[in-house]
GROMACS .gro file of C-alpha atoms in nm:
model
  197
    1MET     CA    1   4.436   5.407   2.759
    2LEU     CA    2   4.701   5.223   2.961
    3ARG     CA    3   4.828   5.551   3.091
    4GLY     CA    4   4.480   5.638   3.218
    5ILE     CA    5   4.438   5.294   3.377
    6THR     CA    6   4.772   5.303   3.558
    7LEU     CA    7   4.705   5.648   3.700
    8LEU     CA    8   4.709   5.632   4.074
    9LEU     CA    9   4.387   5.757   4.223
   10CYS     CA   10   4.520   5.784   4.574
   11ILE     CA   11   4.817   5.694   4.784
   12ALA     CA   12   4.826   5.619   5.153
   13LEU     CA   13   5.086   5.781   5.371
   14SER     CA   14   5.129   5.621   5.708
   15SER     CA   15   5.371   5.658   5.993
   16CYS     CA   16   5.411   5.409   6.274
   17TYR     CA   17   5.557   5.538   6.599
   18MET     CA   18   5.647   5.409   6.942
   19LEU     CA   19   5.591   5.653   7.224
   20TYR     CA   20   5.722   5.640   7.581
   21LEU     CA   21   5.471   5.825   7.797
   22ASP     CA   22   5.560   5.905   8.159
   23ALA     CA   23   5.310   5.900   8.443
   24LYS     CA   24   5.084   6.209   8.452
   25ALA     CA   25   5.206   6.308   8.103
   26GLU     CA   26   5.027   6.394   7.780
   27GLU     CA   27   5.166   6.397   7.426
   28CYS     CA   28   4.989   6.557   7.130
   29PHE     CA   29   5.051   6.524   6.757
   30TYR     CA   30   4.926   6.738   6.470
   31GLU     CA   31   4.821   6.639   6.119
   32GLU     CA   32   4.727   6.886   5.845
   33LEU     CA   33   4.423   6.760   5.653
   34GLN     CA   34   4.236   6.897   5.354
   35LEU     CA   35   3.856   6.908   5.324
   36ASN     CA   36   3.705   6.556   5.286
   37GLN     CA   37   4.046   6.393   5.318
   38LYS     CA   38   4.029   6.050   5.481
   39ALA     CA   39   4.246   5.964   5.779
   40GLY     CA   40   4.270   5.701   6.047
   41LEU     CA   41   4.439   5.636   6.379
   42SER     CA   42   4.523   5.300   6.535
   43PHE     CA   43   4.698   5.255   6.870
   44GLU     CA   44   4.791   4.992   7.125
   45VAL     CA   45   4.955   5.010   7.465
   46ALA     CA   46   5.248   4.766   7.463
   47GLU     CA   47   5.383   4.803   7.818
   48GLY     CA   48   5.307   4.961   8.150
   49GLY     CA   49   5.055   4.925   8.429
   50PHE     CA   50   4.713   4.801   8.323
   51LEU     CA   51   4.799   4.872   7.956
   52ASP     CA   52   4.547   5.157   7.936
   53ILE     CA   53   4.565   5.506   7.790
   54ASP     CA   54   4.335   5.803   7.723
   55VAL     CA   55   4.304   5.917   7.360
   56THR     CA   56   4.140   6.228   7.213
   57LEU     CA   57   4.115   6.351   6.855
   58LYS     CA   58   4.015   6.713   6.791
   59ASP     CA   59   3.932   6.907   6.477
   60PRO     CA   60   4.076   7.254   6.394
   61ASN     CA   61   3.795   7.420   6.597
   62ASP     CA   62   3.902   7.221   6.905
   63GLN     CA   63   3.585   7.007   6.893
   64ILE     CA   64   3.635   6.648   7.006
   65ILE     CA   65   3.584   6.400   6.722
   66TYR     CA   66   3.692   6.089   6.911
   67ALA     CA   67   3.764   6.025   7.279
   68ALA     CA   68   3.848   5.701   7.456
   69ASN     CA   69   3.934   5.662   7.823
   70GLN     CA   70   4.149   5.382   7.964
   71GLU     CA   71   4.165   5.192   7.637
   72THR     CA   72   4.421   4.921   7.568
   73GLU     CA   73   4.390   4.943   7.191
   74GLY     CA   74   4.172   5.101   6.931
   75ARG     CA   75   4.120   5.221   6.576
   76PHE     CA   76   3.930   5.517   6.440
   77ARG     CA   77   3.874   5.635   6.083
   78PHE     CA   78   3.723   5.964   5.977
   79SER     CA   79   3.686   6.206   5.690
   80ALA     CA   80   3.797   6.566   5.750
   81ALA     CA   81   3.491   6.791   5.776
   82GLN     CA   82   3.711   7.099   5.740
   83GLN     CA   83   4.061   7.195   5.640
   84GLY     CA   84   4.321   7.252   5.909
   85ASN     CA   85   4.533   7.095   6.182
   86TYR     CA   86   4.379   6.794   6.353
   87VAL     CA   87   4.520   6.712   6.695
   88PHE     CA   88   4.540   6.368   6.850
   89CYS     CA   89   4.659   6.336   7.209
   90PHE     CA   90   4.760   6.043   7.426
   91SER     CA   91   4.731   6.098   7.801
   92ASN     CA   92   4.867   5.893   8.090
   93ALA     CA   93   4.718   6.131   8.350
   94MET     CA   94   4.534   5.856   8.539
   95SER     CA   95   4.862   5.678   8.620
   96THR     CA   96   5.052   5.809   8.921
   97VAL     CA   97   5.365   5.596   8.892
   98THR     CA   98   5.368   5.376   8.583
   99PRO     CA   99   5.500   5.498   8.247
  100LYS     CA  100   5.351   5.346   7.929
  101VAL     CA  101   5.494   5.238   7.595
  102LEU     CA  102   5.249   5.306   7.316
  103LYS     CA  103   5.252   5.203   6.950
  104PHE     CA  104   5.041   5.413   6.717
  105LYS     CA  105   4.992   5.476   6.349
  106MET     CA  106   4.830   5.770   6.173
  107ILE     CA  107   4.708   5.696   5.820
  108VAL     CA  108   4.631   5.979   5.579
  109VAL     CA  109   4.492   5.912   5.231
  110GLN     CA  110   4.608   6.172   4.980
  111PRO     CA  111   4.375   6.201   4.675
  112ARG     CA  112   4.533   6.277   4.339
  113GLU     CA  113   4.376   6.477   4.062
  114ALA     CA  114   4.222   6.279   3.777
  115ASP     CA  115   4.385   6.263   3.437
  116SER     CA  116   4.266   6.540   3.203
  117THR     CA  117   4.255   6.316   2.893
  118ASP     CA  118   3.921   6.195   2.767
  119LEU     CA  119   3.852   5.837   2.866
  120SER     CA  120   3.590   5.600   2.738
  121GLU     CA  121   3.324   5.467   2.975
  122GLU     CA  122   3.503   5.131   2.996
  123ASP     CA  123   3.830   5.300   3.090
  124LYS     CA  124   3.653   5.504   3.358
  125LYS     CA  125   3.495   5.189   3.503
  126ILE     CA  126   3.828   5.007   3.504
  127LYS     CA  127   3.996   5.307   3.660
  128SER     CA  128   3.728   5.321   3.927
  129MET     CA  129   3.762   4.948   3.997
  130ILE     CA  130   4.139   4.981   4.027
  131GLY     CA  131   4.093   5.264   4.275
  132ASP     CA  132   3.848   5.056   4.479
  133LEU     CA  133   4.085   4.759   4.478
  134ARG     CA  134   4.373   4.983   4.584
  135ASN     CA  135   4.169   5.119   4.876
  136GLN     CA  136   4.065   4.770   4.984
  137LEU     CA  137   4.424   4.648   4.958
  138ARG     CA  138   4.540   4.942   5.171
  139GLU     CA  139   4.279   4.853   5.434
  140VAL     CA  140   4.396   4.491   5.435
  141LYS     CA  141   4.755   4.612   5.482
  142GLU     CA  142   4.646   4.836   5.770
  143GLU     CA  143   4.467   4.541   5.931
  144GLN     CA  144   4.778   4.324   5.892
  145ASP     CA  145   4.996   4.592   6.051
  146TYR     CA  146   4.749   4.627   6.337
  147MET     CA  147   4.737   4.250   6.390
  148GLU     CA  148   5.118   4.233   6.383
  149ILE     CA  149   5.138   4.496   6.658
  150ARG     CA  150   4.882   4.303   6.865
  151ASP     CA  151   5.064   3.975   6.803
  152ASN     CA  152   5.398   4.123   6.917
  153ALA     CA  153   5.246   4.268   7.233
  154HIS     CA  154   5.068   3.944   7.320
  155ALA     CA  155   5.380   3.736   7.245
  156GLU     CA  156   5.572   3.953   7.490
  157ILE     CA  157   5.304   3.901   7.755
  158ASN     CA  158   5.315   3.525   7.692
  159SER     CA  159   5.694   3.508   7.720
  160ASN     CA  160   5.688   3.708   8.047
  161THR     CA  161   5.418   3.478   8.187
  162ASN     CA  162   5.612   3.166   8.082
  163ARG     CA  163   5.930   3.302   8.243
  164ARG     CA  164   5.746   3.366   8.570
  165VAL     CA  165   5.593   3.016   8.564
  166VAL     CA  166   5.937   2.859   8.516
  167ILE     CA  167   6.088   3.067   8.798
  168TRP     CA  168   5.799   2.972   9.027
  169ALA     CA  169   5.839   2.603   8.935
  170PHE     CA  170   6.210   2.613   9.026
  171PHE     CA  171   6.124   2.787   9.353
  172GLU     CA  172   5.864   2.518   9.434
  173PHE     CA  173   6.109   2.243   9.346
  174SER     CA  174   6.377   2.395   9.571
  175LEU     CA  175   6.127   2.432   9.855
  176LEU     CA  176   6.007   2.071   9.820
  177LEU     CA  177   6.366   1.946   9.809
  178ALA     CA  178   6.452   2.143  10.123
  179MET     CA  179   6.140   2.012  10.301
  180THR     CA  180   6.223   1.654  10.197
  181VAL     CA  181   6.578   1.680  10.332
  182GLY     CA  182   6.446   1.839  10.651
  183GLN     CA  183   6.185   1.566  10.703
  184ILE     CA  184   6.441   1.289  10.643
  185TYR     CA  185   6.674   1.448  10.895
  186TYR     CA  186   6.390   1.490  11.149
  187ILE     CA  187   6.264   1.131  11.111
  188LYS     CA  188   6.621   0.998  11.132
  189ARG     CA  189   6.673   1.188  11.458
  190PHE     CA  190   6.340   1.058  11.589
  191PHE     CA  191   6.448   0.694  11.553
  192GLU     CA  192   6.803   0.740  11.688
  193VAL     CA  193   6.873   0.566  12.010
  194ARG     CA  194   7.033   0.796  12.260
  195ARG     CA  195   7.234   0.664  12.541
  196VAL     CA  196   7.300   0.864  12.846
  197ILE     CA  197   7.606   0.762  13.042
   0.00000   0.00000   0.00000
């Protein structure tokens, strides 16, 4: 009974990557999926230009399943309608000069075969509930990973903005100090008495 309960119904394999994509470049990745296998893709542009990228996901027959143009971030989940290599491509073709740094993660859920031993109805229910909890926990973990990527990217934007504000404040202070010294010198010269001999 315990053996049947502890049987893993599915495991999630995921890989998180960072990709440096030059201007006018396109990178494609391939994932082999079985029929009705669940998969997902999440991405976010971390650096470069307007932080936008083009994304396409194609099935083995080269039909587009998902396409997004000039997106900063996104997530897409699907179930494989057929067995074969699925292709997902990131394109920076719209950028003429700016390279992009992209963070993406491909999640593939691998189903496992059920245990061949006879289980009671209660055991089957418990096993089903454990599988549902595992799937929900995996989705929560995916969401946390996605939010961590977003948080890191936004923290970097905030630190860059703060650095620029501080530099600008020092520049303004220097300019005001120089203007103050210049005005004092000018007013002092204005009230000087000049004698011509």
